[in-house]
Coordinates of C-alpha atoms in Angstrom, one line a residue:
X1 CA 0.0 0.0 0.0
X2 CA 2.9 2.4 0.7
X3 CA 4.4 1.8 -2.3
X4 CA 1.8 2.4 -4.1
X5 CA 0.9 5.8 -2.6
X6 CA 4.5 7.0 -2.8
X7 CA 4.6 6.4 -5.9
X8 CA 1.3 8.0 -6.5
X9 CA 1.7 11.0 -4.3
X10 CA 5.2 11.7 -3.5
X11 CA 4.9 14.5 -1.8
X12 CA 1.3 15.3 -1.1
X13 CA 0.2 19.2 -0.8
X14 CA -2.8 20.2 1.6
X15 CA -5.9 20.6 -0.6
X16 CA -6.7 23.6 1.4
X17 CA -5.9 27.0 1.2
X18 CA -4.5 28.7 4.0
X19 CA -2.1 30.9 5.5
X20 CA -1.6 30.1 9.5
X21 CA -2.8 27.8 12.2
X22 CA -6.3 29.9 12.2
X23 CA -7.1 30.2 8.4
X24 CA -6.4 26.3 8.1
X25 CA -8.9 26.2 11.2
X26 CA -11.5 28.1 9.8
X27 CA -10.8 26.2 6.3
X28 CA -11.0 22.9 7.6
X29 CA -14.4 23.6 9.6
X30 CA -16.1 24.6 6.3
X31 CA -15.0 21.6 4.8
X32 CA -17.7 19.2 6.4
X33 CA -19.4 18.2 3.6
X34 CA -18.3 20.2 0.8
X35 CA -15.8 19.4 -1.3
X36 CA -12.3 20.9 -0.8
X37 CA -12.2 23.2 -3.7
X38 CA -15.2 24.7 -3.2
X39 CA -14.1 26.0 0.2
X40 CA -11.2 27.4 -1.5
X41 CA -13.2 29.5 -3.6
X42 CA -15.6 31.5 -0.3
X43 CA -11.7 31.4 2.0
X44 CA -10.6 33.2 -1.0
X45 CA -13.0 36.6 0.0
X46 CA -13.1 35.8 4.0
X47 CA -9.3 35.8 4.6
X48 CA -9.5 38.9 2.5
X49 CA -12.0 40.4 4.8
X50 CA -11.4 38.2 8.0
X51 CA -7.6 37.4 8.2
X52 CA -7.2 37.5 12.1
X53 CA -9.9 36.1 14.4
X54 CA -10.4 40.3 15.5
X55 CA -11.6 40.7 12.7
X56 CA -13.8 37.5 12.3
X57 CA -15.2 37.7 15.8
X58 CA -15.9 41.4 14.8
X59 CA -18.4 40.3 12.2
X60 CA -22.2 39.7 11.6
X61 CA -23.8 36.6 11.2
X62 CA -25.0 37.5 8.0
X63 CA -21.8 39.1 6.2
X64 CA -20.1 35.5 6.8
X65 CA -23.3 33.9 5.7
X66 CA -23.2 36.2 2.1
X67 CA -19.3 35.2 1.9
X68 CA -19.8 31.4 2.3
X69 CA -23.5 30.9 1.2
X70 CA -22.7 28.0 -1.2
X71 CA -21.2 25.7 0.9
X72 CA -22.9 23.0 2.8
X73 CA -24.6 24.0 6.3
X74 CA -23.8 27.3 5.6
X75 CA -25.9 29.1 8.2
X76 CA -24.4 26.4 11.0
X77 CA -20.7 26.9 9.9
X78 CA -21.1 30.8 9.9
X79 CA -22.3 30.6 13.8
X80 CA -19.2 28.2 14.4
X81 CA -16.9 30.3 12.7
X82 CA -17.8 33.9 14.5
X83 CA -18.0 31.8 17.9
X84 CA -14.6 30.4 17.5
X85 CA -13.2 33.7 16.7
X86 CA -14.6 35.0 19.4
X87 CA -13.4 32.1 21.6
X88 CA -9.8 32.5 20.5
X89 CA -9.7 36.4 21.3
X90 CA -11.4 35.8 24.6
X91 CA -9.6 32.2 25.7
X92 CA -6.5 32.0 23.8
X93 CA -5.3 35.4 23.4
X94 CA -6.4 35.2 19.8
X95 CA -4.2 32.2 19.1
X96 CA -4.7 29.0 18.2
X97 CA -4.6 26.3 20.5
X98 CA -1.9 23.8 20.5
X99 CA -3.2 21.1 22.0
X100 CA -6.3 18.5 21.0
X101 CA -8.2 18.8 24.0
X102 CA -7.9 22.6 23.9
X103 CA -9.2 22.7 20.5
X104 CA -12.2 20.6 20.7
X105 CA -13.6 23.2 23.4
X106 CA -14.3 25.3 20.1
X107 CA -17.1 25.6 18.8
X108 CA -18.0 23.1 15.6
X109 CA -14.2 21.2 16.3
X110 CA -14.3 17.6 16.5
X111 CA -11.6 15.3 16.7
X112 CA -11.0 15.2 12.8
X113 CA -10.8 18.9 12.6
X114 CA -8.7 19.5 15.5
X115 CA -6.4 16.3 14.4
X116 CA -6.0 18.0 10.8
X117 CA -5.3 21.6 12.5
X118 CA -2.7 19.8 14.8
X119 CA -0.9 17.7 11.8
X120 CA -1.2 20.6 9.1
X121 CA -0.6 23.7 11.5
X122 CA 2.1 22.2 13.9
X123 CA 3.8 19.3 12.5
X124 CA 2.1 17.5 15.2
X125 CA 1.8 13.4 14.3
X126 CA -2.3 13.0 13.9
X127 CA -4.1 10.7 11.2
X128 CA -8.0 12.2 11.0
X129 CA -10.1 9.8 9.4
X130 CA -12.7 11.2 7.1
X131 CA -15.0 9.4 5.0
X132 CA -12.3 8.3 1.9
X133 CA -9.5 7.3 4.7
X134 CA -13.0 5.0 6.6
X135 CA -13.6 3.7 3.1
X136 CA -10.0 2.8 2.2
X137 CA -9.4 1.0 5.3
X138 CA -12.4 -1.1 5.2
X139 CA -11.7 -1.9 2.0
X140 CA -8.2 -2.5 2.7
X141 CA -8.4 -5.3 5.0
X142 CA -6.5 -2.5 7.5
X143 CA -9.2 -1.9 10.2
X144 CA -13.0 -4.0 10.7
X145 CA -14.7 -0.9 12.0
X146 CA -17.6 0.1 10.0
X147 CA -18.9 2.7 12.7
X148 CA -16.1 3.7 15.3
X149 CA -13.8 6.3 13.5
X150 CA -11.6 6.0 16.4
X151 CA -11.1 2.6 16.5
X152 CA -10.2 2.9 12.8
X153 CA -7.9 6.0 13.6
X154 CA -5.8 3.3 16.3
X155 CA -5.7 0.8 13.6
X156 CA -4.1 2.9 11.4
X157 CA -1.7 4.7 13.4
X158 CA -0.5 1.1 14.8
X159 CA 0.6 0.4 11.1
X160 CA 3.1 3.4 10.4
X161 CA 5.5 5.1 12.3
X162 CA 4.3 8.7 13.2
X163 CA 6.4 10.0 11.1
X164 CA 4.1 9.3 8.8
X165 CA 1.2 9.9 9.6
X166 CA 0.2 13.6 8.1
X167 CA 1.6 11.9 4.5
X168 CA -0.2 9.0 4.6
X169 CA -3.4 11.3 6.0
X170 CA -3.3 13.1 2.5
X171 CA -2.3 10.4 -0.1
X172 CA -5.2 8.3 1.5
X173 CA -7.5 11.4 0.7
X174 CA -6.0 11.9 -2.9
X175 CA -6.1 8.0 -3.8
X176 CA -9.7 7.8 -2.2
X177 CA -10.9 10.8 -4.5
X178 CA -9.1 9.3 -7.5
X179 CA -9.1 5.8 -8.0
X180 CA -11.3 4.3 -5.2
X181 CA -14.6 6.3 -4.6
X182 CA -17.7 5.4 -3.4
X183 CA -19.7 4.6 -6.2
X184 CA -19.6 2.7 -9.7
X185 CA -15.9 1.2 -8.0
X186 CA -14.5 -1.2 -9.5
X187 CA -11.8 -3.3 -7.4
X188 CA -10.2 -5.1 -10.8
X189 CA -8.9 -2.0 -11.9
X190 CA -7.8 -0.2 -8.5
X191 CA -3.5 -0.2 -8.0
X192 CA -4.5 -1.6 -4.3
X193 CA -8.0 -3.5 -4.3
X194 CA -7.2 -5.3 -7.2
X195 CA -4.6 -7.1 -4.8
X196 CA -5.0 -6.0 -1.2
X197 CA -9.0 -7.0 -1.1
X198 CA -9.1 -10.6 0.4
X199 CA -11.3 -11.6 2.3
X200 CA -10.6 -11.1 6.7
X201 CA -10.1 -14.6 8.4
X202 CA -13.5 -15.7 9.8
X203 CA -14.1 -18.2 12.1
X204 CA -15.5 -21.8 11.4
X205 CA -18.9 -21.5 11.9
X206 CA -19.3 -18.5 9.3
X207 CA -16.8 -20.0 6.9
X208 CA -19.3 -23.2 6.6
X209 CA -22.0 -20.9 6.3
X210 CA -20.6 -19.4 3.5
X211 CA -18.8 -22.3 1.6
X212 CA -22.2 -22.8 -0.4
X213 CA -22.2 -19.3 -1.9
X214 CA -18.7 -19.5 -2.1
X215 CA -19.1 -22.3 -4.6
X216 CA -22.0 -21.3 -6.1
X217 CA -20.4 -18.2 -7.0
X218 CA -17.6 -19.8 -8.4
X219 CA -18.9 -20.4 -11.9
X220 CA -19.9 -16.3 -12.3
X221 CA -16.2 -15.6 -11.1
X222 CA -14.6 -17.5 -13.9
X223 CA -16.1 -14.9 -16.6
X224 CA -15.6 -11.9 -14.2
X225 CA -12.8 -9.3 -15.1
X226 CA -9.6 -11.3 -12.8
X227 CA -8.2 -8.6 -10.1
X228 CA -4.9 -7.2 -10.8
X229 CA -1.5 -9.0 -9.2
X230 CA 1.1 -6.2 -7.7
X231 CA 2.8 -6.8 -11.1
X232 CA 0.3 -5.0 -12.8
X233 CA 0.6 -2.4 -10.7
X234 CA 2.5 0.0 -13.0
X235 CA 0.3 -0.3 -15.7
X236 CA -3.0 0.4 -13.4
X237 CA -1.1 3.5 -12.2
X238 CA -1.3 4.5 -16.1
X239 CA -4.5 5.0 -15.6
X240 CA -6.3 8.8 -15.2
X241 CA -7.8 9.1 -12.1
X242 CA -11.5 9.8 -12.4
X243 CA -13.0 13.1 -11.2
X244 CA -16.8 12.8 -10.1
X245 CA -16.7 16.4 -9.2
X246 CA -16.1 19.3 -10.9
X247 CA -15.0 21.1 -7.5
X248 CA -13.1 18.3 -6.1
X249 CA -9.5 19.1 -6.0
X250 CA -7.3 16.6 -7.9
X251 CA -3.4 15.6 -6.6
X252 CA -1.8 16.9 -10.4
X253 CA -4.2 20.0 -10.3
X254 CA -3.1 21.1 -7.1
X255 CA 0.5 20.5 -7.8
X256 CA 0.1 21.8 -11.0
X257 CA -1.9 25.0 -9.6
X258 CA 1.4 25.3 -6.6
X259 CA 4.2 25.4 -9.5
X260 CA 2.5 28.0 -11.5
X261 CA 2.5 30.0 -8.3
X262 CA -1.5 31.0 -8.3
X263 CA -3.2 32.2 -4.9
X264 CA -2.8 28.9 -3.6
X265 CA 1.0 29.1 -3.9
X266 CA 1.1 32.0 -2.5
X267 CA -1.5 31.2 0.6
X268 CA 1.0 28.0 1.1
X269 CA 4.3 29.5 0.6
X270 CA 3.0 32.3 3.1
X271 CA 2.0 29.3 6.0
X272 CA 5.5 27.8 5.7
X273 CA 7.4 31.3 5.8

């Protein structure tokens, strides 16, 4: 799996456009259920107006509303955002905190946004688990949750070293985008669950259960497109990844956007300065 993500994603940029510890904040809690470039285009016109959290806690519900009125739960994210600001310049001396139990006292910040905020903002080793990272691993054979996120989150942390754990965070996100979405997937022709999806070891009982399907399906699996071996894996890689959205942001577009040195480039270079 690492090998195929390294050599997917070598160096994986944050989808996000920000400029500090409390941009990234405010970017990441707009990006529940939207996708990542369409949060990128309303940051573009709040950091503009709304750089600091001053001068977001100094705003009106319905200014922030007007700025990021085609997101998702726009109405709901607008109260968050204000009442964080507002929270930072009261609590934290308008910084943002450094810690996850600090940060989940905010207004709107659960565990996955205050993980991304600690990995992206301060180097700090976190691995959120969205819905594409809870798909992949499932998929994956890596955890058996299908409903504890944090249970997946253990799993996967006790696989890679910390170091890690903010790269693999983001190529999981770009891979689950590109090649292994929810819908119309199909596992023959995807670099890892054309290999990596074997069944989990099950114990006797259901194995017996099953060993009548199992052979009834046989016949229907002869004439069925064969999975992929790792040798293949170079030519799957070949393959363009799909794009299901037209505001989804894409591994090659976003590198491609950071070399040509658009506002993301500049949002990102500014971060890291």
């Amino acid at each position: 799996v690492q090998q195929v993500l390294d050599r997917l994603y070598p160096e994986p940029p944050m989808p996000l456009n920000h400029t500090d510890p409390f941009t990234l904040l405010c970017a990441v809690l707009l990006s529940a259920q939207t996708t990542d470039g369409k949060v990128n285009e309303v940051t573009t016109e709040l950091f503009a107006r709304a750089p600091t959290p001053r001068a977001l806690a100094a705003m009106s519900h319905s200014d922030v509303l007007s700025i990021i009125r085609t997101v998702g739960l726009a109405p709901t994210k607008a109260r968050h955002l204000i009442a964080t600001a507002q929270q930072l310049c009261e609590r934290f001396g308008g910084a943002v905190p450094r810690t996850m139990e600090e940060l989940q006292t905010l207004p709107g910040v659960g565990r996955k946004t205050a993980s991304v905020v600690m990995s992206g903002a301060f180097g700090v080793p976190a691995f959120p688990v969205d819905t594409h990272i809870h798909r992949l691993a499932l998929r994956w054979r890596l955890s058996r949750s299908e409903t504890n996120v944090e249970r997946v989150e253990h799993d996967l942390r006790a696989l890679w070293p910390p170091a890690a754990y903010g790269r693999l965070h983001l190529q999981f996100i770009y891979f689950g985008r590109e090649y292994c979405q929810a819908r119309n997937h199909m596992p023959s022709r995807c670099p890892v669950c054309s290999w990596a999806d074997n069944p989990l070891p099950t114990s006797a009982p259901i194995a017996a259960a099953r060993s009548k399907a199992h052979h009834a399906q046989q016949q229907q699996q002869r004439q069925r497109p064969q999975p992929a071996s790792p040798d293949d894996i170079p030519q799957l890689l070949l393959e363009s990844p799909r794009k299901l959205s037209k505001t989804s942001v894409l591994y090659g577009e976003r590198v491609a956007e950071l070399a040509r040195g658009g506002a993301a480039a500049r949002l990102i270079m500014s971060a890291t300065v």
